[in-house]
Tab-separated table of C-alpha atoms and ligand atoms in Angstrom:
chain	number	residue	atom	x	y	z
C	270	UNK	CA	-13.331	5.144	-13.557
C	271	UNK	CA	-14.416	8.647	-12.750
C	272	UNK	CA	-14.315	11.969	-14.245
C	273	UNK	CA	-13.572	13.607	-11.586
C	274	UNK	CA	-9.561	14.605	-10.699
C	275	UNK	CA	-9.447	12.633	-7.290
C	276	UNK	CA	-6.881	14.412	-5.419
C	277	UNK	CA	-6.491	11.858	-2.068
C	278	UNK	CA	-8.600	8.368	-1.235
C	279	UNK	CA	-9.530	6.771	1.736
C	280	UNK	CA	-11.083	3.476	2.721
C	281	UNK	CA	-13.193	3.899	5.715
C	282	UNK	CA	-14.332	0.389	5.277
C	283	UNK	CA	-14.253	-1.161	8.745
C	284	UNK	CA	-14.137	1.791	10.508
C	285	UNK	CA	-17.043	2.753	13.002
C	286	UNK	CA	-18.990	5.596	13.295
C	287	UNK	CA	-17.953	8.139	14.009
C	288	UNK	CA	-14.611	7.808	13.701
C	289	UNK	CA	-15.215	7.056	10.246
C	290	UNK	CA	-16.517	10.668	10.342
C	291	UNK	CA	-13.667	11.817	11.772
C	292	UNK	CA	-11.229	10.738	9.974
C	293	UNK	CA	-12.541	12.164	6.758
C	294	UNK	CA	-13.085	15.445	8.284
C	295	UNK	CA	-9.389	15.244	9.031
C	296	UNK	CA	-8.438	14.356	6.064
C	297	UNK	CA	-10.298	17.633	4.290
C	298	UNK	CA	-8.958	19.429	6.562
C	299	UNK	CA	-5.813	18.890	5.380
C	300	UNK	CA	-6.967	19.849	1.874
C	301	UNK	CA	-7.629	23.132	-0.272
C	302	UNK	CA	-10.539	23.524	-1.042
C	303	UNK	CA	-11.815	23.120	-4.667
C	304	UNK	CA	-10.060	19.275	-4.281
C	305	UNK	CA	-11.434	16.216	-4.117
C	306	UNK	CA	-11.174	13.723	-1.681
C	307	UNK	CA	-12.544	10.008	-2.619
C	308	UNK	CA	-13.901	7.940	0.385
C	309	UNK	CA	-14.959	4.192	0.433
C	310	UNK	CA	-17.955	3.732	3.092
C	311	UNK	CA	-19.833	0.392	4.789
C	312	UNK	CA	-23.200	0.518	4.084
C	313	UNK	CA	-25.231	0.741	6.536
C	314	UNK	CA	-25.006	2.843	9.768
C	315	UNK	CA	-22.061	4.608	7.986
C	316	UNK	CA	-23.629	5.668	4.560
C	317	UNK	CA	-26.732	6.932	7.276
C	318	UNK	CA	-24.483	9.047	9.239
C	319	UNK	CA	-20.782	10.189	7.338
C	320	UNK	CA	-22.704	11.803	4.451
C	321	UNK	CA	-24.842	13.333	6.083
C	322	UNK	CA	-22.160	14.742	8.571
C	323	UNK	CA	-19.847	15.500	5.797
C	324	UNK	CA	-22.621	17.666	4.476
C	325	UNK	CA	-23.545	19.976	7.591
C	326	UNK	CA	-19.245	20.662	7.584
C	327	UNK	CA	-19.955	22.510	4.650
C	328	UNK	CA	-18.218	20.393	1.963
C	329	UNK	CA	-20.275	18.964	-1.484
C	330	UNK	CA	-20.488	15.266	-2.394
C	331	UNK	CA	-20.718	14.969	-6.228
C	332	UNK	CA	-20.533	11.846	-6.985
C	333	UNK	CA	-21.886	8.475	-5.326
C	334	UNK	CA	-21.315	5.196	-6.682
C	335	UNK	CA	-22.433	1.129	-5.178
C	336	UNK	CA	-18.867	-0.413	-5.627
C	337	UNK	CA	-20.124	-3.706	-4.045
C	338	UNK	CA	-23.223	-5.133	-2.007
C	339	UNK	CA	-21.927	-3.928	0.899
C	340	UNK	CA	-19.770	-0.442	0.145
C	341	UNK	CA	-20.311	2.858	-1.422
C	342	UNK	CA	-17.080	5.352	-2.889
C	343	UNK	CA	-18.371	9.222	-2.150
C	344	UNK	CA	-16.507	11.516	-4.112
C	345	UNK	CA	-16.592	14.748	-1.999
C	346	UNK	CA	-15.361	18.403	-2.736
C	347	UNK	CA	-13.832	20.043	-0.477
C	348	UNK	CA	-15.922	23.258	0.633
C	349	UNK	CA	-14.483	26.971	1.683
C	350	UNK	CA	-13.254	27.138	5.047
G	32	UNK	CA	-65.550	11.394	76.373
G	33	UNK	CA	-68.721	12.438	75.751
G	34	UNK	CA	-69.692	13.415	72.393
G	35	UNK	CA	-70.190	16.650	73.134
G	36	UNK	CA	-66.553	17.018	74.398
G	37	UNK	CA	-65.077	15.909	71.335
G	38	UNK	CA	-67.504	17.716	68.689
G	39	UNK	CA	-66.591	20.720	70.888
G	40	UNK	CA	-62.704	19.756	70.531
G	41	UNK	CA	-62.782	19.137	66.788
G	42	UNK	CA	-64.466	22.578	66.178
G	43	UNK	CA	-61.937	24.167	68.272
G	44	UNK	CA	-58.775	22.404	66.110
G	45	UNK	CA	-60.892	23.653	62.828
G	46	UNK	CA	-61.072	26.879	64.056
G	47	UNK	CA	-57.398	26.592	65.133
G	48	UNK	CA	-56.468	25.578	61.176
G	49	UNK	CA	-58.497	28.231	60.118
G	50	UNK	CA	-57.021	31.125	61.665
G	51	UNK	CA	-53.288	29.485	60.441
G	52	UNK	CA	-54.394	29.369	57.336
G	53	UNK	CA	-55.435	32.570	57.531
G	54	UNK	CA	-52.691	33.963	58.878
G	55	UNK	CA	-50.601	32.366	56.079
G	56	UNK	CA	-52.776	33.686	53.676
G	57	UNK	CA	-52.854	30.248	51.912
G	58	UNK	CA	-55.027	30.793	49.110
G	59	UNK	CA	-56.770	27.324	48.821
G	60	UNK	CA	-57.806	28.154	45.258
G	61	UNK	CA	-54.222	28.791	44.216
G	62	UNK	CA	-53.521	25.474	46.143
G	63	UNK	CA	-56.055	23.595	43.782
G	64	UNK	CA	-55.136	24.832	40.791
G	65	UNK	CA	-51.373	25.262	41.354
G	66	UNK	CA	-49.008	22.298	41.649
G	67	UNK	CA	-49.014	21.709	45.324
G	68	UNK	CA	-50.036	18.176	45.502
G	69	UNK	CA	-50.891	16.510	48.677
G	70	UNK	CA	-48.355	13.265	49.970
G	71	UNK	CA	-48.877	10.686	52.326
G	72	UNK	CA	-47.367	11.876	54.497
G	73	UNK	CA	-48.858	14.298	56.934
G	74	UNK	CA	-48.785	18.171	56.337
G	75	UNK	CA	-46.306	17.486	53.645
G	76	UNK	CA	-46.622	18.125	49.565
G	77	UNK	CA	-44.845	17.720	46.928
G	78	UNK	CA	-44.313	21.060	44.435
G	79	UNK	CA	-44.234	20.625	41.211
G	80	UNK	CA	-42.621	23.211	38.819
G	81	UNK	CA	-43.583	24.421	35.409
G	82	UNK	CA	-40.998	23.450	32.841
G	83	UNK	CA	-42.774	23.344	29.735
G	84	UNK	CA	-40.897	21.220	27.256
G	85	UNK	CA	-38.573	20.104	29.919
G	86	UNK	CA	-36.340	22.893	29.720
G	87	UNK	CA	-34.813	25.020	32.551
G	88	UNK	CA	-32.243	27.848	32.883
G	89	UNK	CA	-29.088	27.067	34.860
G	90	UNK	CA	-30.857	29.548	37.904
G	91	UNK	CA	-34.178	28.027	38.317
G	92	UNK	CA	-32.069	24.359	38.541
G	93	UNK	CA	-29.953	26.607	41.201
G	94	UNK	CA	-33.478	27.396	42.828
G	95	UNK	CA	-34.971	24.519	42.529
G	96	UNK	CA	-31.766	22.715	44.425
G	97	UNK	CA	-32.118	25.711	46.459
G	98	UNK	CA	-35.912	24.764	47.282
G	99	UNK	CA	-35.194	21.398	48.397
G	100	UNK	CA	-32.685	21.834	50.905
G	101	UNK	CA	-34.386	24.503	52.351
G	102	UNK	CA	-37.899	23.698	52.639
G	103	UNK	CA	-37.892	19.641	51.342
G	104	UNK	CA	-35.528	16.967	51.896
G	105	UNK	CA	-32.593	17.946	49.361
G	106	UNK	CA	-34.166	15.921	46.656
G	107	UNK	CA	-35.991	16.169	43.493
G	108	UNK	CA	-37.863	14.450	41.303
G	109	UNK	CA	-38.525	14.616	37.975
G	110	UNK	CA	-42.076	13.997	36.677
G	111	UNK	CA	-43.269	11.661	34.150
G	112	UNK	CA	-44.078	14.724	32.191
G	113	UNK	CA	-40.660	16.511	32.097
G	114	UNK	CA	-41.561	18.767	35.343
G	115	UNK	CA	-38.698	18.988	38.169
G	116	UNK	CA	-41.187	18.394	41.330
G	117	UNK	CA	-39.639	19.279	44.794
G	118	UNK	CA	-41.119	16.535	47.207
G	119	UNK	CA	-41.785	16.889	51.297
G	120	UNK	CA	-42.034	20.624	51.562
G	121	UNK	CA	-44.529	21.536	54.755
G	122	UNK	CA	-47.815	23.405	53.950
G	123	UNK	CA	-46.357	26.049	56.195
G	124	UNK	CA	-43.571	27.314	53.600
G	125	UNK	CA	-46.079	27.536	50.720
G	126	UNK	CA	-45.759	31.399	50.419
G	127	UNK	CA	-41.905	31.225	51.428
G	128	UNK	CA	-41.518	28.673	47.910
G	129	UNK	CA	-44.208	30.805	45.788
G	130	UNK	CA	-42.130	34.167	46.660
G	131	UNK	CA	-38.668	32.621	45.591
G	132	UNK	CA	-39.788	31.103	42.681
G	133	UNK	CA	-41.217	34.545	41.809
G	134	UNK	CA	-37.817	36.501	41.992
G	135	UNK	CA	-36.741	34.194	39.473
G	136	UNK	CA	-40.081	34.566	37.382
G	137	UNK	CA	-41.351	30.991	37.977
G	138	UNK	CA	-44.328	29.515	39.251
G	139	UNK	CA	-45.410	25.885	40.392
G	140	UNK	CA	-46.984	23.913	37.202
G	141	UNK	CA	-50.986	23.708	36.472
G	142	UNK	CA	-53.288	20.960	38.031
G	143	UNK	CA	-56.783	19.809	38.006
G	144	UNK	CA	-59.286	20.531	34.800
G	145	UNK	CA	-56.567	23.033	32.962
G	146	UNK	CA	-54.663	23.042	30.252
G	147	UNK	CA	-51.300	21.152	32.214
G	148	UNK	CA	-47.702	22.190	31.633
G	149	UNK	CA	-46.710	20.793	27.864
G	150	UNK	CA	-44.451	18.664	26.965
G	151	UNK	CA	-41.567	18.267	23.915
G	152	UNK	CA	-38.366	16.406	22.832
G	153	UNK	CA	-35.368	17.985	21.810
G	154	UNK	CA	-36.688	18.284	18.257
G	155	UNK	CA	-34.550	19.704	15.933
G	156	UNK	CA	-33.156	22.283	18.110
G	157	UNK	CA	-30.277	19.947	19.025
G	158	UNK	CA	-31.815	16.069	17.966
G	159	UNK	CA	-30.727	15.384	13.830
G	160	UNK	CA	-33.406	13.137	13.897
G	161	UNK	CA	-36.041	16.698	14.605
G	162	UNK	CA	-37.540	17.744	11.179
G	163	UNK	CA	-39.711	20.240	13.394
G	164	UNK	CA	-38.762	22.514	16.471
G	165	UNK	CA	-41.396	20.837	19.137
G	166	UNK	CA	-39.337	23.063	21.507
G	167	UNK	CA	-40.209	26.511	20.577
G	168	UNK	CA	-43.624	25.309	19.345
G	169	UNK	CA	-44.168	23.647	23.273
G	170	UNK	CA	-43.030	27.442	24.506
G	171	UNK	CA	-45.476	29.476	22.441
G	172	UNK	CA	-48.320	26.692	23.863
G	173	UNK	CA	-47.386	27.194	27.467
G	174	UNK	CA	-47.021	30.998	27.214
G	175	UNK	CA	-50.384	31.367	25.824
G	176	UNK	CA	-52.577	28.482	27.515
G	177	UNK	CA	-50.884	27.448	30.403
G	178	UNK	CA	-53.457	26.754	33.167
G	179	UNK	CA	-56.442	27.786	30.755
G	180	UNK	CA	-59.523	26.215	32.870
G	181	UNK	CA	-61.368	23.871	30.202
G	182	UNK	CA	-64.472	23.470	32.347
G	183	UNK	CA	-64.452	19.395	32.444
G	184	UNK	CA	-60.759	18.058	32.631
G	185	UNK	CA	-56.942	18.257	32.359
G	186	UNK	CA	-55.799	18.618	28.916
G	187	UNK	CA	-52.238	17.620	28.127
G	188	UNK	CA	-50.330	18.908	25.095
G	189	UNK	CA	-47.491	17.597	23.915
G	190	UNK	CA	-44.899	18.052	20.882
G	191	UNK	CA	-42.645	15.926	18.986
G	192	UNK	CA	-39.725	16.813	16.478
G	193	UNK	CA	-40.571	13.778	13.827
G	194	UNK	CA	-42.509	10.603	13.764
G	195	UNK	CA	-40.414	8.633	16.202
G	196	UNK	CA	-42.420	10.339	18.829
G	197	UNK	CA	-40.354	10.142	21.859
G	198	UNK	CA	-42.857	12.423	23.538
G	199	UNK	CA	-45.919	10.382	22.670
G	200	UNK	CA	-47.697	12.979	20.934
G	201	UNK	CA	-50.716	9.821	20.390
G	202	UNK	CA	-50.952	9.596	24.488
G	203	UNK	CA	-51.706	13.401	24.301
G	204	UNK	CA	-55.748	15.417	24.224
G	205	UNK	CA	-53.459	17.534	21.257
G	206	UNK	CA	-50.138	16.274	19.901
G	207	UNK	CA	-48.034	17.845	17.505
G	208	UNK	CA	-45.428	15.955	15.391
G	209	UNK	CA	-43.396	16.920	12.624
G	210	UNK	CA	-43.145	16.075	9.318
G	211	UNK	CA	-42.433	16.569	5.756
G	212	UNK	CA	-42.974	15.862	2.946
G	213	UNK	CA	-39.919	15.028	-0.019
G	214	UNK	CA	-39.612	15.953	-3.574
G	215	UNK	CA	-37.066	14.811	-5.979
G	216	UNK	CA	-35.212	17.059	-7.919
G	217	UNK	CA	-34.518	14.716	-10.726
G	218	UNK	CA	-31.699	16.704	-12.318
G	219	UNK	CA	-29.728	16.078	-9.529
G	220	UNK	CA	-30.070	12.373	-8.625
G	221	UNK	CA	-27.142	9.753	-9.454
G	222	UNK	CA	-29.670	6.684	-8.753
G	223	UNK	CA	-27.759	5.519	-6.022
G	224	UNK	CA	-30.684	3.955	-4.178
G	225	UNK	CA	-30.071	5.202	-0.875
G	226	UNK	CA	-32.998	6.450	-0.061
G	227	UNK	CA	-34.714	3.500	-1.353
G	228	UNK	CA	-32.862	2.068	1.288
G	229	UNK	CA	-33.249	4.219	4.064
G	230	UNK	CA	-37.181	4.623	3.587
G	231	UNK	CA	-38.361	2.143	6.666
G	232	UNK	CA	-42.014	2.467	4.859
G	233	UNK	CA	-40.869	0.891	1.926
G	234	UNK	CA	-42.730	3.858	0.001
G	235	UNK	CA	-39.596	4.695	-2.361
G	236	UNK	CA	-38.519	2.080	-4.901
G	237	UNK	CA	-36.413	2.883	-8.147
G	238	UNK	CA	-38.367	3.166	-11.911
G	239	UNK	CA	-36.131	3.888	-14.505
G	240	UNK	CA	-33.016	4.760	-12.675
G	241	UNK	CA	-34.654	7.088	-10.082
G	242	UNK	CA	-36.523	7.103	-6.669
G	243	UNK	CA	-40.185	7.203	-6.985
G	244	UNK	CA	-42.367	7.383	-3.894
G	245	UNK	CA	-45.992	6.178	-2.878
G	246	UNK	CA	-47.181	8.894	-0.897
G	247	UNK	CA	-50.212	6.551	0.492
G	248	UNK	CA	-47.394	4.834	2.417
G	249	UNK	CA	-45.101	7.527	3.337
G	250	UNK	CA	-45.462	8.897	7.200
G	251	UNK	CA	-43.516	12.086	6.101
G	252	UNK	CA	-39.840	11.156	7.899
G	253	UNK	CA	-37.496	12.616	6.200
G	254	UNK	CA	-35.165	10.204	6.394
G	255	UNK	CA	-34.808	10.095	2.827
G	256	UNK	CA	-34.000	13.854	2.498
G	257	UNK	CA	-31.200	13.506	5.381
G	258	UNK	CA	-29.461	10.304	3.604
G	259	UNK	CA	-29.038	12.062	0.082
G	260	UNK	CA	-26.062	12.828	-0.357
G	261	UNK	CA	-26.436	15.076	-3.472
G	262	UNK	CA	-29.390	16.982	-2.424
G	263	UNK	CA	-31.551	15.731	-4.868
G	264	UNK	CA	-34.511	14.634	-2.432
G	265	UNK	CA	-35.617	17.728	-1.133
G	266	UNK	CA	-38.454	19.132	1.740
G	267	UNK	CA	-41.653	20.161	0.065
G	268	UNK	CA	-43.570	21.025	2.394
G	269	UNK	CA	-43.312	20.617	6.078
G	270	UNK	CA	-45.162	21.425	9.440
G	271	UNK	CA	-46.880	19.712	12.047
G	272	UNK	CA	-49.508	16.568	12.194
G	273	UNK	CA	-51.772	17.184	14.671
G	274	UNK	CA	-53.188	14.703	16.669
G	275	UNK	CA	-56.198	14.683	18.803
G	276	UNK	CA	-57.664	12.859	21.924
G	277	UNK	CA	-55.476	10.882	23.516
G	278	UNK	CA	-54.840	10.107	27.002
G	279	UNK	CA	-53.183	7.640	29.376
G	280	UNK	CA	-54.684	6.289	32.772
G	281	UNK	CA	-56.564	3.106	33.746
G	282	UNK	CA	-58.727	3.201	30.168
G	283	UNK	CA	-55.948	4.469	27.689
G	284	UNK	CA	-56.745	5.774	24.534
G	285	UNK	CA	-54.909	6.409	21.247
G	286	UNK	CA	-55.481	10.299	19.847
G	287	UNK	CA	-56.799	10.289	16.057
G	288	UNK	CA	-54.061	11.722	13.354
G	289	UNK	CA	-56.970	14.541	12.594
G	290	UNK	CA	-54.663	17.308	10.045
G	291	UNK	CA	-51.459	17.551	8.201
G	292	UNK	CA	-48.619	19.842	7.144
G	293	UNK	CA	-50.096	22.445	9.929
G	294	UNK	CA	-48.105	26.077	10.498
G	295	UNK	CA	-46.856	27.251	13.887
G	296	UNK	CA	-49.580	29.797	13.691
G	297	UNK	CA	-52.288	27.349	12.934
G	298	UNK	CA	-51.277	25.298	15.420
G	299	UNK	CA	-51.504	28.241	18.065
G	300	UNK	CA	-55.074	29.124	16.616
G	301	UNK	CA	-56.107	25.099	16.697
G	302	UNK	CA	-55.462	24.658	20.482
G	303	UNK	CA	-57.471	27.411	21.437
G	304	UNK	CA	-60.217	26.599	18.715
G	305	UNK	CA	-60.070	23.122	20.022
G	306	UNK	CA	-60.367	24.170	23.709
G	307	UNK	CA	-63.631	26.012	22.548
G	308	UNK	CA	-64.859	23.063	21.242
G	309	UNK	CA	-63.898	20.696	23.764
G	310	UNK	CA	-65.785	23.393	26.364
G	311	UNK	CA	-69.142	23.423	24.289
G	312	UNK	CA	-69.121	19.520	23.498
G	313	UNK	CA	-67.543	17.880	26.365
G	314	UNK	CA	-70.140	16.183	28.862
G	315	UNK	CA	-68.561	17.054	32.321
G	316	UNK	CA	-65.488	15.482	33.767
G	317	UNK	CA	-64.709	13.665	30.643
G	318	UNK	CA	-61.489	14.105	28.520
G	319	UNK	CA	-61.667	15.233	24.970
G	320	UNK	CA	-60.991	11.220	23.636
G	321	UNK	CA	-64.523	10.423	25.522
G	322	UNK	CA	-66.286	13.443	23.820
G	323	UNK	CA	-64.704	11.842	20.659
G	324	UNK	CA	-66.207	8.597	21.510
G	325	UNK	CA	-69.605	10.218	21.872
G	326	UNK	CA	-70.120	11.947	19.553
G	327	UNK	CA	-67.204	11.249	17.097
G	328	UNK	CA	-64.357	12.633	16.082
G	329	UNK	CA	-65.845	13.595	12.876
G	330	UNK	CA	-67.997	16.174	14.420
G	331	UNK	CA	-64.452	17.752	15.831
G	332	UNK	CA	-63.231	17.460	11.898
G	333	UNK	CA	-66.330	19.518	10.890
G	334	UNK	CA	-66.919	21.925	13.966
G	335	UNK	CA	-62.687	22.862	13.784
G	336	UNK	CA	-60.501	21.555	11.104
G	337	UNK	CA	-62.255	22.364	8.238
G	338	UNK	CA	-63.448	26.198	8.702
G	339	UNK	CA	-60.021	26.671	9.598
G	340	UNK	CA	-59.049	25.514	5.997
G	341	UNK	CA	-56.220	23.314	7.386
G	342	UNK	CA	-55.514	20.026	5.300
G	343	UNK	CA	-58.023	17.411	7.207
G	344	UNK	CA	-57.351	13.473	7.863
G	345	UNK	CA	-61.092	12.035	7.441
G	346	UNK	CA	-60.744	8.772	7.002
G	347	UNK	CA	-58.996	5.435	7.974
G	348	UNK	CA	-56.926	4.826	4.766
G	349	UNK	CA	-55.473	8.062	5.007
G	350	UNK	CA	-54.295	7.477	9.045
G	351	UNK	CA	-53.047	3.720	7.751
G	352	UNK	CA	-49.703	5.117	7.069
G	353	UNK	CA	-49.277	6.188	10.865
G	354	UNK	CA	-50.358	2.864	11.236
G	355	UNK	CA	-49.928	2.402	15.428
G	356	UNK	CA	-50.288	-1.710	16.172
G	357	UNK	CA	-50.966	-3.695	20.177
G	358	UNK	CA	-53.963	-4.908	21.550
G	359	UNK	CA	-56.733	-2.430	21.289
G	360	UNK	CA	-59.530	-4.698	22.738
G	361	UNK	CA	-61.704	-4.123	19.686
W	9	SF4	S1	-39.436	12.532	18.497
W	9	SF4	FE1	-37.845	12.610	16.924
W	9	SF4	S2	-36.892	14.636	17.220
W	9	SF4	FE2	-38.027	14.152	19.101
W	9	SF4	S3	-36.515	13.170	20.452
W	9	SF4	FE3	-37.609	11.544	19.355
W	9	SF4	S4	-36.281	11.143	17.592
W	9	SF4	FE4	-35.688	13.164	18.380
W	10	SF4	S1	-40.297	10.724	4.012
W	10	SF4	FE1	-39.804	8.836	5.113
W	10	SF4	S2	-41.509	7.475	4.627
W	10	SF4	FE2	-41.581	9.125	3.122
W	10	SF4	S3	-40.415	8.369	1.394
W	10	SF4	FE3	-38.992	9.520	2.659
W	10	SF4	S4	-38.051	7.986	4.008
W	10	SF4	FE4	-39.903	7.075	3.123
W	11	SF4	S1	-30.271	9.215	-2.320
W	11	SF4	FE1	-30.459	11.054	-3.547
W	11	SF4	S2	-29.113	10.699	-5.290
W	11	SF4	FE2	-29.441	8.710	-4.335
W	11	SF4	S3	-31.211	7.853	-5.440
W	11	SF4	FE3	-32.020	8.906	-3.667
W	11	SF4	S4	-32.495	10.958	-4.408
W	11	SF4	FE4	-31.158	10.034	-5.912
């Protein structure tokens, strides 16, 4: 559906703030950087806070897409460490 | 007792307090206009220290504990207005609390008709939501008007990092509150709708594909430039709306959003232009919201905002976007 190589996914759907955070910092941590890491988002509280977050860590989001009324899929590029 | 006997016995305690005071060397001046304020309780006052912004280093918090178990009751309390305020400290240790605070280069906070101790949130030294830094600004205010004598009344500053106003920059003679203003950089924007979403003003909606905003409803947030995740919505311009007087007490009144987008500088150069003004137009003990009353705040607009070339607020329509609702008597 993309064009962008996804390289790992998570669903963070359900999960609260900021764990959701958390978790996805985790999870680019992991990661080299230059990959990209696909994360499904609540709206809501969530999309307010995790991109934002995700951001100030020093990674990139590229790509933003409304999968549903109620969740968002941030593709996000992992930054330098 | 005779009358005689007790006029003669009150003029011998006076003399009595006199020569104690004297050889305390209270200065009752300093007592006036410093923060000793009198309790109910007999030959007891409360001190009240100068923390502009509500910030204090780890020693004077050690001093200030220090203070109260020597000289008050091992307590503190903390003012309305951010100051830590050591309570039931005898008259008698005045000079013993002045000369410790001194070592640690403090001083008790400003009463009476002065400019009082200001006030700030967090702002965006440590609060995300601060799109302004009400902390430093509330620190260059105290360090260059604290305790200024205005002539009529107190005048209260205060500073807030973004329109949510924790610090209640409205209640204030001069308020500062941040803002900006966003700009879309169109090349960048997916049309997600986010910031449609996140706008609270409903001043963003979505024309063909991307975010466009009414600025005549927009209070300058941000909010929309912090939710985008592709930094496509972007600050344009940002600095401080300055609000003018407002006060609290038995007859409250709300200040009057008077300029926007104002620099650190200006807003230096604006409280002591507006002190000026308020000590040529004020009519005696009346706060700078009364002079406004009487002779408008338009005069104030004239007289200061405009020869200073900063971007004036005139009229209603443009304050309807800081829109402030409750019952206002009118
Ligand atoms: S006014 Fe804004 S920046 Fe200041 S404490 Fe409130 S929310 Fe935070
Ligand atoms: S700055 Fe605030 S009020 Fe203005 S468009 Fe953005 S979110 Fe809406
Ligand atoms: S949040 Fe950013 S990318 Fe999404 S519509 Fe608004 S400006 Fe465009």
């Amino acid at each position: 559906m993309s064009e962008f190589h996804i390289d790992d996914r998570l669903d963070l759907r359900g999960v609260l703030c900021p764990m959701n955070f958390v978790k996805a910092k985790l999870k680019l941590e992991e990661m080299e950087s230059g990959q990209m890491l696909e994360v499904t988002l609540d709206d809501g509280e969530p999309m307010r806070s995790v991109p934002r977050s995700i951001k100030e860590e020093g990674h990139k989001i590229v790509s933003v897409q409304k999968t549903d009324a109620n969740a968002y899929r941030l593709v996000i590029l992992r930054g330098q460490d | 007792m005779a009358p005689n006997d007790e006029t003669a016995k009150l003029e011998a305690l006076r003399s009595g307090l006199k020569k104690e005071a004297r050889a305390l060397k209270l200065d009752f001046d300093q007592l006036k206009s410093g923060g000793f304020i009198k309790q109910t309780q007999k030959n007891l006052f409360t001190v009240r220290l100068r923390c502009p912004a509500g910030q204090l280093t780890s020693t004077q918090l050690r001093t200030a504990a220090e203070l109260a178990d020597k000289y008050g009751r091992g307590e503190v309390h903390i003012s309305v207005r951010q100051s830590v305020e050591i309570p039931y400290v005898h008259y008698q240790n005045f000079d013993a609390v002045t000369a410790a605070l001194k070592e640690v280069n403090w001083s008790v906070a400003s009463c009476g008709p002065r400019v009082r101790v200001p006030g700030a949130c967090a702002g965006c030294t440590y609060n995300p939501n601060g799109v302004a830094d009400s902390q430093r600004l509330c620190l260059d205010i105290d360090r260059r008007f604290f305790g200024v004598a205005t002539g009529h009344h107190k005048f209260k500053i205060s500073a807030a990092g973004c329109p949510i106003d924790c610090p209640r920059s409205r209640g204030a003679d001069l308020g500062f509150q941040g803002e900006v203003s966003p700009r879309l950089e169109a090349a960048l924007c997916t049309g997600c709708e986010l910031c449609v979403t996140a706008c609270q003003e409903k001043a963003l909606t979505m024309a063909e594909g991307l975010p466009v905003r009414d600025d005549s409803k927009c209070n300058y947030c941000g909010d929309c430039i912090k939710i985008c995740p592709l930094d496509a919505m972007v600050a344009a311009r940002s600095g401080w709306l300055v609000r003018a007087g407002g006060k609290h007490g038995k007859h409250p009144l709300y200040s009057y959003e008077v300029a926007n987008f104002v620099s650190d500088e200006e807003a230096l150069a604006l409280v002591e232009k507006t002190m000026e003004w308020y000590k040529g137009n004020a009519d005696g003990r009346e706060r700078l919201g009364a002079t406004f009353a009487r002779v408008g705040v338009q005069k104030y607009i004239a007289d200061v905002i405009e020869p200073m070339g900063l971007q004036a607020i005139k009229t209603v329509e443009q304050r309807r976007r800081f829109w402030a609702g409750g019952n206002f008597y009118v």
